[in-house]
CSV table of C-alpha atoms and ligand atoms in Angstrom, one decimal:
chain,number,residue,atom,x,y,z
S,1,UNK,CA,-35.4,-92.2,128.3
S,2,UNK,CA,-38.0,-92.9,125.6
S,3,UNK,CA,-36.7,-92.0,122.2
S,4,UNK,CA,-39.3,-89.3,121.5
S,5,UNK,CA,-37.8,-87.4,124.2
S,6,UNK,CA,-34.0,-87.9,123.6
S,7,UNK,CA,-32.7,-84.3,122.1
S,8,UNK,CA,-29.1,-84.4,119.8
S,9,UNK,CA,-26.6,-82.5,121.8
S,10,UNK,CA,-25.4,-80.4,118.6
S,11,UNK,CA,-22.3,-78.3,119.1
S,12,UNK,CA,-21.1,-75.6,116.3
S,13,UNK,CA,-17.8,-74.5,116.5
S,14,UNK,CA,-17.0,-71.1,115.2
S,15,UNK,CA,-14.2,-68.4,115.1
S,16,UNK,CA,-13.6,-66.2,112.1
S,17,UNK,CA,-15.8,-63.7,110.1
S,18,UNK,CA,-17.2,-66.1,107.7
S,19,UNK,CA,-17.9,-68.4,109.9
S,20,UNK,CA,-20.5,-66.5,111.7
S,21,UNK,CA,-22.0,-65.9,108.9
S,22,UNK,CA,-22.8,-69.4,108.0
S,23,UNK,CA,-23.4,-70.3,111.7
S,24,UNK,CA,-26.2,-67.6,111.4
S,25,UNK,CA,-29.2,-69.5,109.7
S,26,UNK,CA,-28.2,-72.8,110.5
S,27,UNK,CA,-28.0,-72.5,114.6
S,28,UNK,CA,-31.5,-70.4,114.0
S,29,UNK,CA,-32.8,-73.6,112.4
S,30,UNK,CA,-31.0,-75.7,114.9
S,31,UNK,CA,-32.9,-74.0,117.8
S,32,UNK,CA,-36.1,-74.5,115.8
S,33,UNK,CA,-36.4,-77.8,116.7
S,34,UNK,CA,-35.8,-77.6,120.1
S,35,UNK,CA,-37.5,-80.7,121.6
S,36,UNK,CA,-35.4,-82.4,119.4
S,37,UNK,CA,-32.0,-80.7,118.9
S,38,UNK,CA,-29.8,-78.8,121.9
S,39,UNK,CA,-27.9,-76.6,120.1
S,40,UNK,CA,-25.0,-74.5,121.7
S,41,UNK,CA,-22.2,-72.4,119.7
S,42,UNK,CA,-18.1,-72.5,120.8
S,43,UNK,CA,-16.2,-69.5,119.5
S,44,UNK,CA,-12.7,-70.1,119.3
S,45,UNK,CA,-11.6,-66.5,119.7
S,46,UNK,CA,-10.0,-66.9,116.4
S,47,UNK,CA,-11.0,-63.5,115.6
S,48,UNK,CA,-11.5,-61.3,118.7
S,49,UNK,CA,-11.8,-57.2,117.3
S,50,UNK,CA,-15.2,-56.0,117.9
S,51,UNK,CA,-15.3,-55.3,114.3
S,52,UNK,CA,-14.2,-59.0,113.7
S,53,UNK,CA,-16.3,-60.7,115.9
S,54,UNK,CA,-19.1,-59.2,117.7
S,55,UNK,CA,-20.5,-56.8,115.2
S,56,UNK,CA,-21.2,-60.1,113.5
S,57,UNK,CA,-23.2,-61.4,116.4
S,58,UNK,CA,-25.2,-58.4,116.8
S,59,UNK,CA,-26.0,-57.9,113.2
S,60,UNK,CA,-27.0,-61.3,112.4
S,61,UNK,CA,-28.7,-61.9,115.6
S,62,UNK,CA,-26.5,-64.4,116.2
S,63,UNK,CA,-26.5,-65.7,119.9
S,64,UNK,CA,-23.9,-65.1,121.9
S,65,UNK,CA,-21.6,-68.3,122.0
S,66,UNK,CA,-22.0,-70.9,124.9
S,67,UNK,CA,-18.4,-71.3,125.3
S,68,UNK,CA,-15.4,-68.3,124.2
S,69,UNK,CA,-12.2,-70.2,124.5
S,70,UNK,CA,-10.0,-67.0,123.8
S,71,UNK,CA,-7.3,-68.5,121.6
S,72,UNK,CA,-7.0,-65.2,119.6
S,73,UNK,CA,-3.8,-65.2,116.9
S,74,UNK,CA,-0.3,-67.1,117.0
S,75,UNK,CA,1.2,-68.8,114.1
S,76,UNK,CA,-0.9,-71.8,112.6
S,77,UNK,CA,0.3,-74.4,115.3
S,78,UNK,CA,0.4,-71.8,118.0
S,79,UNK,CA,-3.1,-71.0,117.1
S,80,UNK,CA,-4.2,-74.6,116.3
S,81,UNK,CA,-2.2,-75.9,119.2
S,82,UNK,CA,-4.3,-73.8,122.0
S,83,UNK,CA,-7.8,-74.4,119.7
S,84,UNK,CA,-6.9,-78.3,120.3
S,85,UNK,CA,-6.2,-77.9,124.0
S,86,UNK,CA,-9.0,-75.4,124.8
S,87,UNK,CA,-12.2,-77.0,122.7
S,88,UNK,CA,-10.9,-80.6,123.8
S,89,UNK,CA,-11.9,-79.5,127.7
S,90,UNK,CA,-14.8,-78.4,126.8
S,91,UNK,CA,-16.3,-81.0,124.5
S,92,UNK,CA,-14.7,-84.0,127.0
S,93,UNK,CA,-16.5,-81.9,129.9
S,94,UNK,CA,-20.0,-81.3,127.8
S,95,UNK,CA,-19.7,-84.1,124.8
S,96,UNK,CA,-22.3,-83.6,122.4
S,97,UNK,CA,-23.5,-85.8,120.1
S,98,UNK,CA,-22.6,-84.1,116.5
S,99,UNK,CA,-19.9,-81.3,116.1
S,100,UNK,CA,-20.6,-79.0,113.1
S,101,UNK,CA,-18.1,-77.1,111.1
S,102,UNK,CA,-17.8,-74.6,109.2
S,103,UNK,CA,-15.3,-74.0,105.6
S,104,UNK,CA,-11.9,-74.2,105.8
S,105,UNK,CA,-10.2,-72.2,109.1
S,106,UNK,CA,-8.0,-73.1,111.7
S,107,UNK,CA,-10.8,-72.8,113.9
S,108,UNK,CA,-12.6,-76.0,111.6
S,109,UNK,CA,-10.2,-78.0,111.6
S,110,UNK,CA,-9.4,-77.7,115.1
S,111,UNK,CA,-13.2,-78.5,115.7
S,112,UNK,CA,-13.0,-81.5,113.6
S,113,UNK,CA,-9.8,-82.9,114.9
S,114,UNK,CA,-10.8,-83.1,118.7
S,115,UNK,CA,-14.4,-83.9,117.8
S,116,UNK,CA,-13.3,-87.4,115.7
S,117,UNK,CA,-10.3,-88.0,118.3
S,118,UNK,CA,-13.6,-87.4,121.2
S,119,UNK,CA,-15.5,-90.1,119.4
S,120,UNK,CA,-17.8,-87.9,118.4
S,121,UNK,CA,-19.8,-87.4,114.9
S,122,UNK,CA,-18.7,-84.4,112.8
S,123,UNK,CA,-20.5,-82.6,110.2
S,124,UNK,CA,-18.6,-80.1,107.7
S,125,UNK,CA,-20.4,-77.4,106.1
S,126,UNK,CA,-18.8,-76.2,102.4
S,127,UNK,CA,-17.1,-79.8,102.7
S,128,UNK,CA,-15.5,-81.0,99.2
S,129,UNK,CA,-14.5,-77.3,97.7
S,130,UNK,CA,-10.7,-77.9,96.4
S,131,UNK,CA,-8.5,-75.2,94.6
S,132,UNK,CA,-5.7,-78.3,94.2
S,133,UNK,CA,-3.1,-76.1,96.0
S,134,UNK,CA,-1.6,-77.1,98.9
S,135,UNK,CA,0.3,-73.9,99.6
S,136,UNK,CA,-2.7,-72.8,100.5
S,137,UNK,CA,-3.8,-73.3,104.4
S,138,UNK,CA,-6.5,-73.4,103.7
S,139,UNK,CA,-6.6,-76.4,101.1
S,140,UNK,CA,-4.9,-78.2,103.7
S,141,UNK,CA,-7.6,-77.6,106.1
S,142,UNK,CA,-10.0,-78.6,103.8
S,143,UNK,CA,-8.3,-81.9,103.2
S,144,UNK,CA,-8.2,-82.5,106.9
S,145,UNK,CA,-11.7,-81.6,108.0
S,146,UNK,CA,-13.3,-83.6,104.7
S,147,UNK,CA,-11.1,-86.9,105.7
S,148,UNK,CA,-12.2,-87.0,109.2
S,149,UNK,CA,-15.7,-85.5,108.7
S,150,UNK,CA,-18.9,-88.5,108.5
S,151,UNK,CA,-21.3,-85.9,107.1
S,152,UNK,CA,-20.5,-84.0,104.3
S,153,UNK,CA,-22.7,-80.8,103.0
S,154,UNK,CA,-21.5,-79.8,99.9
S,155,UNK,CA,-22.5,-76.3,98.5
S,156,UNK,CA,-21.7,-77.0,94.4
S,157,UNK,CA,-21.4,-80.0,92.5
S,158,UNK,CA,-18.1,-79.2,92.1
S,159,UNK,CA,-17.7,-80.6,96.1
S,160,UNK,CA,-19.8,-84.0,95.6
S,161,UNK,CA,-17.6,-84.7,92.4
S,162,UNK,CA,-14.2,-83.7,94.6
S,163,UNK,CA,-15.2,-85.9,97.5
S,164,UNK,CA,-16.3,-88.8,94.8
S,165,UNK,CA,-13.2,-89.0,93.4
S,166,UNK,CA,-11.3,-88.9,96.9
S,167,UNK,CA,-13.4,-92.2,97.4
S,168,UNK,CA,-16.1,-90.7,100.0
S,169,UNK,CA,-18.5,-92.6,99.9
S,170,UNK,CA,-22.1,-91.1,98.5
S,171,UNK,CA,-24.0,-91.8,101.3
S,172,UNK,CA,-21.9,-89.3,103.0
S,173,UNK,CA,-22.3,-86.5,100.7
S,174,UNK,CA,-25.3,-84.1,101.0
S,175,UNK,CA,-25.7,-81.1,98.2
S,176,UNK,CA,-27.7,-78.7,100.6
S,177,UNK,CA,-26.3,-75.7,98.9
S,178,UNK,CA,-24.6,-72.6,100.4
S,179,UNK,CA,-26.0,-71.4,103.9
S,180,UNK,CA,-24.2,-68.4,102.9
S,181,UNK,CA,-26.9,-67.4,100.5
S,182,UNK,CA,-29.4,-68.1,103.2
S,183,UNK,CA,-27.3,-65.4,105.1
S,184,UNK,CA,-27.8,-62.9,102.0
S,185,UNK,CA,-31.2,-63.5,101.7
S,186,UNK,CA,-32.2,-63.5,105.7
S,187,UNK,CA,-30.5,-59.8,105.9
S,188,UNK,CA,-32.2,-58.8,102.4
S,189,UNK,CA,-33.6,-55.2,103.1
S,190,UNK,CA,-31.2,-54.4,106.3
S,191,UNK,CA,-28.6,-53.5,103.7
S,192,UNK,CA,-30.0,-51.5,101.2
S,193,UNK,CA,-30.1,-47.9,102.9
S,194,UNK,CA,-27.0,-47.7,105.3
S,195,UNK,CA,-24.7,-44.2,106.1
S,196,UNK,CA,-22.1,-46.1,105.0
S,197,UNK,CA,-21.6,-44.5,101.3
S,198,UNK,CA,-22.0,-41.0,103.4
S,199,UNK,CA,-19.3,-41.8,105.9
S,200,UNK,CA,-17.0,-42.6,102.8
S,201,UNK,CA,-17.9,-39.8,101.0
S,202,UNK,CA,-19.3,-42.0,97.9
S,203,UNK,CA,-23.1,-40.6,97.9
S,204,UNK,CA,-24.3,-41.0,94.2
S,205,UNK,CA,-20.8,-42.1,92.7
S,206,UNK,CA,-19.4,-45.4,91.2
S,207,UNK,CA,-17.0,-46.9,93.2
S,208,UNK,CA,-15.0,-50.3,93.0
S,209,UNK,CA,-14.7,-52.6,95.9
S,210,UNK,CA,-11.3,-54.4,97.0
S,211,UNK,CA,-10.9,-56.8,99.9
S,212,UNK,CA,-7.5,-58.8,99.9
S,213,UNK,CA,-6.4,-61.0,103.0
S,214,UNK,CA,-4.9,-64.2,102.0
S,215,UNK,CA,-1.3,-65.5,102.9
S,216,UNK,CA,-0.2,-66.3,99.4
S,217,UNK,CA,-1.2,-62.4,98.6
S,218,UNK,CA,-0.3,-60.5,101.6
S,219,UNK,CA,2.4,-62.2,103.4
S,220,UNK,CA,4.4,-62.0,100.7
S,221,UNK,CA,5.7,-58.0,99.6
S,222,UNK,CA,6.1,-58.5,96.0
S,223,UNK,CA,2.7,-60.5,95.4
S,224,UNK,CA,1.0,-57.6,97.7
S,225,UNK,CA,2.7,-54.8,95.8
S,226,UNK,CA,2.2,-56.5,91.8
S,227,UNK,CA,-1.9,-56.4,93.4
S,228,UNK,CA,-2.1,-53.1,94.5
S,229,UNK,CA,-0.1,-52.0,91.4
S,230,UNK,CA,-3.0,-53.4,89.3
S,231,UNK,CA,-5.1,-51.9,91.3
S,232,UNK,CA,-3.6,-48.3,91.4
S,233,UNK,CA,-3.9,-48.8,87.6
S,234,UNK,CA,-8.1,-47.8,87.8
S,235,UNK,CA,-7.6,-45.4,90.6
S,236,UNK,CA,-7.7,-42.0,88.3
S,237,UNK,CA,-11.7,-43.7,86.8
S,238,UNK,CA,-12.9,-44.9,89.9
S,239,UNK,CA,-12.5,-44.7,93.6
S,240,UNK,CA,-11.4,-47.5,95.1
S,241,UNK,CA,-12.4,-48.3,98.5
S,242,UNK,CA,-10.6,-50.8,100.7
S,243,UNK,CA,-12.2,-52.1,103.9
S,244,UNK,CA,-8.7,-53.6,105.2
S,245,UNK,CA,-8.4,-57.0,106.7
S,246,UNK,CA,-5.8,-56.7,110.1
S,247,UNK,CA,-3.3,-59.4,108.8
S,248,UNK,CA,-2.8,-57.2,105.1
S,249,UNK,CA,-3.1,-53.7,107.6
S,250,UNK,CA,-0.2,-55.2,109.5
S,251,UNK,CA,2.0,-56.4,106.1
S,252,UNK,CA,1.3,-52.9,104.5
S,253,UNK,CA,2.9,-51.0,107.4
S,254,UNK,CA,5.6,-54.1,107.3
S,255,UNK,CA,6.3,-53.9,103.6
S,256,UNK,CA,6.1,-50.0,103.6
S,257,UNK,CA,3.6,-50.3,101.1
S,258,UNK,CA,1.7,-47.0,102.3
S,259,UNK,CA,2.1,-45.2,99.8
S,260,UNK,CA,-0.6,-46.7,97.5
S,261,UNK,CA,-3.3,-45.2,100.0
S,262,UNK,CA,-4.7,-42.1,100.4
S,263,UNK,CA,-7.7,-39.8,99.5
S,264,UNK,CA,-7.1,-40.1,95.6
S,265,UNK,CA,-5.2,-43.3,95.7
S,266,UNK,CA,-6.8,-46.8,97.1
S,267,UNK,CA,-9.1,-45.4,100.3
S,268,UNK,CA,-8.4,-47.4,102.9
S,269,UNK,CA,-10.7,-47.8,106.1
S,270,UNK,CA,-11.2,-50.1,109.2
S,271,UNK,CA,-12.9,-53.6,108.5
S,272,UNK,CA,-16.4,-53.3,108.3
S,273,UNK,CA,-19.6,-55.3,109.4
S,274,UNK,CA,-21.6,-57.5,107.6
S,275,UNK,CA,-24.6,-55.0,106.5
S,276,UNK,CA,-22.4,-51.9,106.0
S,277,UNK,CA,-20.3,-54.7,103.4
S,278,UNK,CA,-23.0,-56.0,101.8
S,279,UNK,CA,-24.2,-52.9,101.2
S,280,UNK,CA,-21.2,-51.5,99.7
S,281,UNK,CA,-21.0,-55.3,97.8
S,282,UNK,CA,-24.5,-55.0,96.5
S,283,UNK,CA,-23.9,-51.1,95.1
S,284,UNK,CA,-20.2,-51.7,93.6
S,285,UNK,CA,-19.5,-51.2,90.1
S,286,UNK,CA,-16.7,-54.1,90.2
S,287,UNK,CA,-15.9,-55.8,93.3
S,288,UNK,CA,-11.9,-57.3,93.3
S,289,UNK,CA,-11.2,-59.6,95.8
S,290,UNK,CA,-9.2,-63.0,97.5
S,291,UNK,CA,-12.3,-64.0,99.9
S,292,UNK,CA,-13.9,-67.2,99.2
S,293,UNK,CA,-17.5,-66.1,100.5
S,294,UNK,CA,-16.9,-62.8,98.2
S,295,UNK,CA,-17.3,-64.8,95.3
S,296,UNK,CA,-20.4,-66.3,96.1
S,297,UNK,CA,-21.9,-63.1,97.6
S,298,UNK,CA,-21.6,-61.1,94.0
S,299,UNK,CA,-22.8,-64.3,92.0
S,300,UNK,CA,-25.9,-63.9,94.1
S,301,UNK,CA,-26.0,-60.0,93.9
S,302,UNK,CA,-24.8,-59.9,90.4
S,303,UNK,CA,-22.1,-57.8,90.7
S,304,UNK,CA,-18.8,-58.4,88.4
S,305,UNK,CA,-16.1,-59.8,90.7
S,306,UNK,CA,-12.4,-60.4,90.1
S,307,UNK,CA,-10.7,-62.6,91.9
S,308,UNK,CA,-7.2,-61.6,92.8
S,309,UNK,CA,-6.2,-65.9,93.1
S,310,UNK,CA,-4.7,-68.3,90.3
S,311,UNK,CA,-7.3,-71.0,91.5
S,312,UNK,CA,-10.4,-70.9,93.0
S,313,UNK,CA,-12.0,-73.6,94.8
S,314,UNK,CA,-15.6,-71.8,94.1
S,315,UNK,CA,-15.7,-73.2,90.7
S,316,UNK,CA,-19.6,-72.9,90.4
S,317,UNK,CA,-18.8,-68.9,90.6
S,318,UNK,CA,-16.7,-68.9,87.4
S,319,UNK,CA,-18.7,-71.6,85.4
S,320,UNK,CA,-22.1,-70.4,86.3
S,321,UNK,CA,-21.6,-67.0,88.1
S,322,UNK,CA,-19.7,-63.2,87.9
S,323,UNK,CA,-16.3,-64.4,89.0
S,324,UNK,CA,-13.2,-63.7,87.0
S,325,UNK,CA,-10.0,-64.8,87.9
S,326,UNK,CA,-7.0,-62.2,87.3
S,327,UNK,CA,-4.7,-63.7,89.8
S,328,UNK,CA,-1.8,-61.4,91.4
S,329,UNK,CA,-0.7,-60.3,87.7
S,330,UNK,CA,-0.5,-55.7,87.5
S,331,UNK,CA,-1.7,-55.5,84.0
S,332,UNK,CA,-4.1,-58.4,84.4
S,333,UNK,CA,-6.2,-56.6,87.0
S,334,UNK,CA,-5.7,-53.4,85.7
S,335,UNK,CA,-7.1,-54.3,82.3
S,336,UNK,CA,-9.8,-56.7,83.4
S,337,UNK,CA,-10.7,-53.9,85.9
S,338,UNK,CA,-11.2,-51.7,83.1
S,339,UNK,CA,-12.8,-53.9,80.6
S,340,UNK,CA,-15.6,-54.3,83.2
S,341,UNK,CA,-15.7,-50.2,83.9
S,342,UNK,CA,-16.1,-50.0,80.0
S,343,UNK,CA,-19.4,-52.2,80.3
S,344,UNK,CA,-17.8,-55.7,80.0
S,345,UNK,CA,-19.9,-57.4,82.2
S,346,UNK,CA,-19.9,-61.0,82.5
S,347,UNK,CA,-24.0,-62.1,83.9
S,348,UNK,CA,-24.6,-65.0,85.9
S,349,UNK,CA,-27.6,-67.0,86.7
S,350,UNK,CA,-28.3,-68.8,90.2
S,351,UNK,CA,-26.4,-72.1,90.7
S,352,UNK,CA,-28.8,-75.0,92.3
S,353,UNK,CA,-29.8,-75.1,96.0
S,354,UNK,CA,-28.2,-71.2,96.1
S,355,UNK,CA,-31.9,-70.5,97.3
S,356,UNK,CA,-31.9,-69.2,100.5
S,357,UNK,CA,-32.5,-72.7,102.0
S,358,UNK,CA,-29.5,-75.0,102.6
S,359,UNK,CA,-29.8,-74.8,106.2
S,360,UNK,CA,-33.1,-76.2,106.6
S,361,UNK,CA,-31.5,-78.9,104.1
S,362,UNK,CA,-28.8,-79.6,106.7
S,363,UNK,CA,-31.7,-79.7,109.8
S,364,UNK,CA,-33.7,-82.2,107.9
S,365,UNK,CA,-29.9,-84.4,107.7
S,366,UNK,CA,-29.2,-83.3,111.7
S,367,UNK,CA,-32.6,-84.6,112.5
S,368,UNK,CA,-32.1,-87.8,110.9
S,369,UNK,CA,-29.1,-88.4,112.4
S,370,UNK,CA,-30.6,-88.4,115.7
S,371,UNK,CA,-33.3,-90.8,114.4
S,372,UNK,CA,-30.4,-93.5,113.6
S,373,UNK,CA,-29.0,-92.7,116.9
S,374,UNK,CA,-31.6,-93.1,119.4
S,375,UNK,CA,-34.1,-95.0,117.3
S,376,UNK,CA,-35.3,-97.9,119.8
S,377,UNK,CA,-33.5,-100.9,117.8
S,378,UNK,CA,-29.9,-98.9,118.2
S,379,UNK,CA,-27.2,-101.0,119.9
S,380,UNK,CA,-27.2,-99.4,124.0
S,381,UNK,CA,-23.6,-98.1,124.1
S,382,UNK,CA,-22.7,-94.8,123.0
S,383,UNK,CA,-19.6,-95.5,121.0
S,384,UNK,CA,-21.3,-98.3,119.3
S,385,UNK,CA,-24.7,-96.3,118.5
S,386,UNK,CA,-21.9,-93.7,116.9
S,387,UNK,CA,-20.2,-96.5,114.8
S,388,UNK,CA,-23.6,-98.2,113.5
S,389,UNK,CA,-24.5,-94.5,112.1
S,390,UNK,CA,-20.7,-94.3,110.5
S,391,UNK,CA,-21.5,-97.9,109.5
S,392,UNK,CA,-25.0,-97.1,108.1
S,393,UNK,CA,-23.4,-94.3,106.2
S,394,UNK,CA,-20.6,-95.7,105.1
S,395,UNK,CA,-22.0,-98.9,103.5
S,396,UNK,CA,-23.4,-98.7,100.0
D,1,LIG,C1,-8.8,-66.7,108.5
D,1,LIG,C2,-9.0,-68.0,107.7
D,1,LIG,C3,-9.3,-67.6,106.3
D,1,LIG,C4,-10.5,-66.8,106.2
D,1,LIG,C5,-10.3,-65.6,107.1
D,1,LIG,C6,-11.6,-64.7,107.1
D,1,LIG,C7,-7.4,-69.7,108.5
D,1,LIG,C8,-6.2,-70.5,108.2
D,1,LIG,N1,-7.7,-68.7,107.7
D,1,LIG,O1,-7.7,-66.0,108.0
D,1,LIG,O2,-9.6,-68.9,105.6
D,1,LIG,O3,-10.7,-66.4,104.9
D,1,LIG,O4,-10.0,-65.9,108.4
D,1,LIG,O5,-11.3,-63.4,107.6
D,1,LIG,O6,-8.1,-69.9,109.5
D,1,LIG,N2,-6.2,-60.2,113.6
D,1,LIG,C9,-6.5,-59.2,114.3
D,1,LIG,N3,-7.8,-59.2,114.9
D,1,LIG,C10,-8.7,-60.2,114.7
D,1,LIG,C11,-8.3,-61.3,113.9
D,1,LIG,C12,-7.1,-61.3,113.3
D,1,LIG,O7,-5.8,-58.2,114.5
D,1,LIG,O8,-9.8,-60.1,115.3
D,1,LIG,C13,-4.9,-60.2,112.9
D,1,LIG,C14,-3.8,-60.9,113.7
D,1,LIG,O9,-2.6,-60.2,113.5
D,1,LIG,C15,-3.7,-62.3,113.1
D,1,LIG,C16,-4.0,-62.0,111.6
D,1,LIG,O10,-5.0,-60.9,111.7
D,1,LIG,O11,-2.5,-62.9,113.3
D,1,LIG,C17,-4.6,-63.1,110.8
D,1,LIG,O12,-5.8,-63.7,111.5
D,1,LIG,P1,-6.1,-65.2,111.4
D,1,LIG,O13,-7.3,-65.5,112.2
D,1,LIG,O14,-4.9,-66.0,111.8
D,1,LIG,O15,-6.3,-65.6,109.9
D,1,LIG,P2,-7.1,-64.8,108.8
D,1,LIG,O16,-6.1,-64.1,107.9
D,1,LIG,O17,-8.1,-63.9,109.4
C-alpha cells in the first residue's frame, strides 16, 4: 500500500471518570484526520454506574467505545489482573499501531503494560506528574506507565523536569498542555444554567464544594473522620455539598461515619455528571477536594481550592494557580476553609499550553508518528519499523 494511503491504527484505552474526560477532545481530533488516523476507544469497565460512566459519554459526546471489556471493581490485582487478560485479547486480535493512555489508573497502566509487552507503541497523556509518594497507587502507576511509555505528553513543566531527571530522554517528552482544559473549554456555555443548584436547594446562596475519594483518605477511618471533622468545622457559615464518590459512600457506611451528613450538616448526594459538576465547580465559593483533575479545573475557573492531600503531583496549580494544600489535618481545613469564606482568596493566572489546545498538540505528534512509520525509506517489518521510531526517538 502506498504510504499516502496507510492510516495509524490508534487505540485509546479508557475506564474511569477522568479518563473520559481527557479521551473527549483528543479521540474528536483523532477522528479528524481520518484518511490518516483509525481511531477506536477500549473501555475497561473500570467504572460501570451510569453516573460513572455513561453519563460521561453522553455529555461529552463521547463515542461509544469499540470494545467494553467489563472488568468492573476487585482489589488492584484482581482488577488489573482481568484488565491484563481482557485488553491483551483484544489488542493481539486487532493490534493497532499506537496505544494511548490516559493519567495514572489501573485502567492506564494496564493499557500500557500489554501494549509494550504486544510490541506495540504507547503514548501516555499527563505522563511525568509525581507527588514522590509511593503509598500512593497511583504514583506507582505513574511510574509504570512513564517507564514503559515511548511518547510522553506532559501537561506542566513540572512533568518534562520529572521525566529529565528520571533520564527520559528529551526527544520523548512533548509539553502539549492539559487536554483537560480543552474539555473545560469545549463544554463552555453547557454548564452555566443547569437545575442543578434547584434540585439541591442552593438557588442564589453560597455554597462550598467537597469531593474526596482517595485511598490514603477514605480507606482509612481516622484520616476520613480528621477530614470531615475539618469540614464540619464551616458547616454552621456555609452549606456544604458533597457529590459522593462510591468507594468513600461504601467506607462511610463502613466506618459508621453517618453522622456527619444531613440537611444542616455536610449534604451528601449521588455522584454527579460532568456539566451538572462543573457547574456546581464554576459557582462554588471554595471548592475542597483530593481529585487530581479538581485542581486543574478551579485554576482554570478561578475558584479557591483546597486540597485535602500532603503532596500534590499538580504542582503548576499551587505555584501558578488557586490550589492550597491543607492535607487531612481538622483545624487546618477548618481554618483555611474560613480564611477563604472571610475573602482570602489566593488568584491564579493561566499556566502555558492550559489553552484549550493540547489535543490538537498531541494529533500533530500522532501524525508524525505515522510519518516515521510508514514513510517509504522505513525498514519492511513491523517490529523493526516500531524499533527504528523508538530508535529515532530515543537517540539524541
Ligand atoms: C480511580 C483511580 C483514581 C481516580 C479515580 C477517579 C486507580 C488506581 N484509581 O479510583 O486515580 O482518581 O478513579 O474517580 O485507578 N465503584 C462503584 N461503581 C463504579 C466504580 C467504582 O461502585 O462505577 C466502587 C467500587 O466499590 C470500587 C470502588 O468504587 O471498588 C473504587 O473504584 P476503583 O475504580 O477501583 O477506583 P477509584 O477509587 O474510582
Amino acid at each position: 500500500m502506498e504510504y499516502q494511503q496507510q492510516r495509524l491504527k490508534t487505540t485509546m484505552v479508557v475506564g474511569t471518570r477522568p479518563d473520559f474526560m481527557k479521551a473527549a477532545p483528543v479521540f474528536a481530533r483523532l477522528k479528524r484526520f481520518d484518511d490518516f488516523i483509525e481511531p477506536t476507544l477500549i473501555h475497561t469497565g473500570q467504572h460501570y454506574d451510569i453516573n460513572m460512566s455513561q453519563l460521561f459519554f453522553d455529555e461529552l459526546g463521547l463515542r461509544q467505545p469499540d470494545i467494553h471489556l467489563a472488568t468492573g471493581s476487585g482489589s488492584h490485582a484482581e482488577q488489573v489482573a482481568r484488565m491484563l487478560v481482557e485488553l491483551e485479547k483484544s489488542l493481539v486480535e486487532n493490534p493497532p499501531h499506537l496505544v494511548v493512555v490516559i493519567g495514572d489508573t489501573n485502567s492506564a497502566v494496564a493499557g500500557a503494560i500489554v501494549a509494550a509487552k504486544c510490541k506495540i507503541l504507547v503514548a501516555h497523556i499527563e505522563s511525568g506528574l509525581r507527588s514522590f509518594d509511593t503509598s500512593q497507587p497511583e504514583e506507582v502507576n505513574r511510574l509504570i506507565v512513564d517507564k514503559i511509555s515511548d511518547f510522553h505528553f506532559v501537561t506542566e513543566s513540572s512533568g518534562s523536569q520529572n521525566l529529565v531527571s528520571e533520564g527520559f530522554s528529551e526527544k520523548s517528552i512533548f509539553f502539549v498542555g492539559n487536554v483537560l482544559i480543552d474539555t473545560l473549554r469545549n463544554l463552555d456555555g453547557k454548564f452555566v444554567t443547569r437545575e442543578i443548584h434547584e434540585k439541591l436547594g442552593l438557588q442564589g446562596s453560597r455554597y462550598a464544594l467537597l469531593t474526596v475519594h482517595k485511598p490514603e483518605n477514605v480507606d482509612d477511618p481516622k484520616t476520613l473522620k480528621n477530614i470531615l471533622t475539618g469540614i464540619d468545622g464551616i458547616v454552621d457559615k456555609i452549606p456544604v455539598v458533597f457529590p459522593c464518590h462510591p468507594r468513600t459512600r461504601i467506607n462511610i457506611d463502613n466506618f459508621n461515619l453517618s453522622s456527619y451528613f444531613g440537611e444542616n450538616r455536610i449534604r451528601l448526594v449521588e455522584p454527579v455528571g460532568c456539566l451538572d459538576f462543573l457547574n456546581l465547580e464554576s459557582e462554588a465559593a471554595l471548592v475542597l477536594t483530593d481529585s487530581g483533575g479538581i485542581q486543574e479545573e478551579t485554576t482554570i475557573l478561578n475558584v479557591p481550592c483546597l486540597t485535602l492531600r500532603r503532596s500534590t503531583e499538580r504542582q503548576v496549580t499551587l505555584r501558578e494557580g488557586t490550589n492550597i494544600l491543607v492535607g487531612a489535618y481538622p483545624e487546618k481545613i477548618t481554618a483555611a476553609a474560613e480564611n477563604v469564606l472571610g475573602g482570602a482568596v489566593k488568584t491564579g493566572t493561566t499556566p502555558k499550553y492550559w489553552d484549550g489546545r493540547a489535543s490538537e498538540r498531541i494529533v500533530d505528534v500522532v501524525l508524525n508518528i505515522r510519518k516515521s512509520l510508514f514513510q517509504p525509506d522505513s525498514i519492511k517489518d513491523g517490529t523493526a519499523k516500531i524499533k527504528t521510531v523508538r530508535e529515532a526517538l530515543s537517540t539524541e
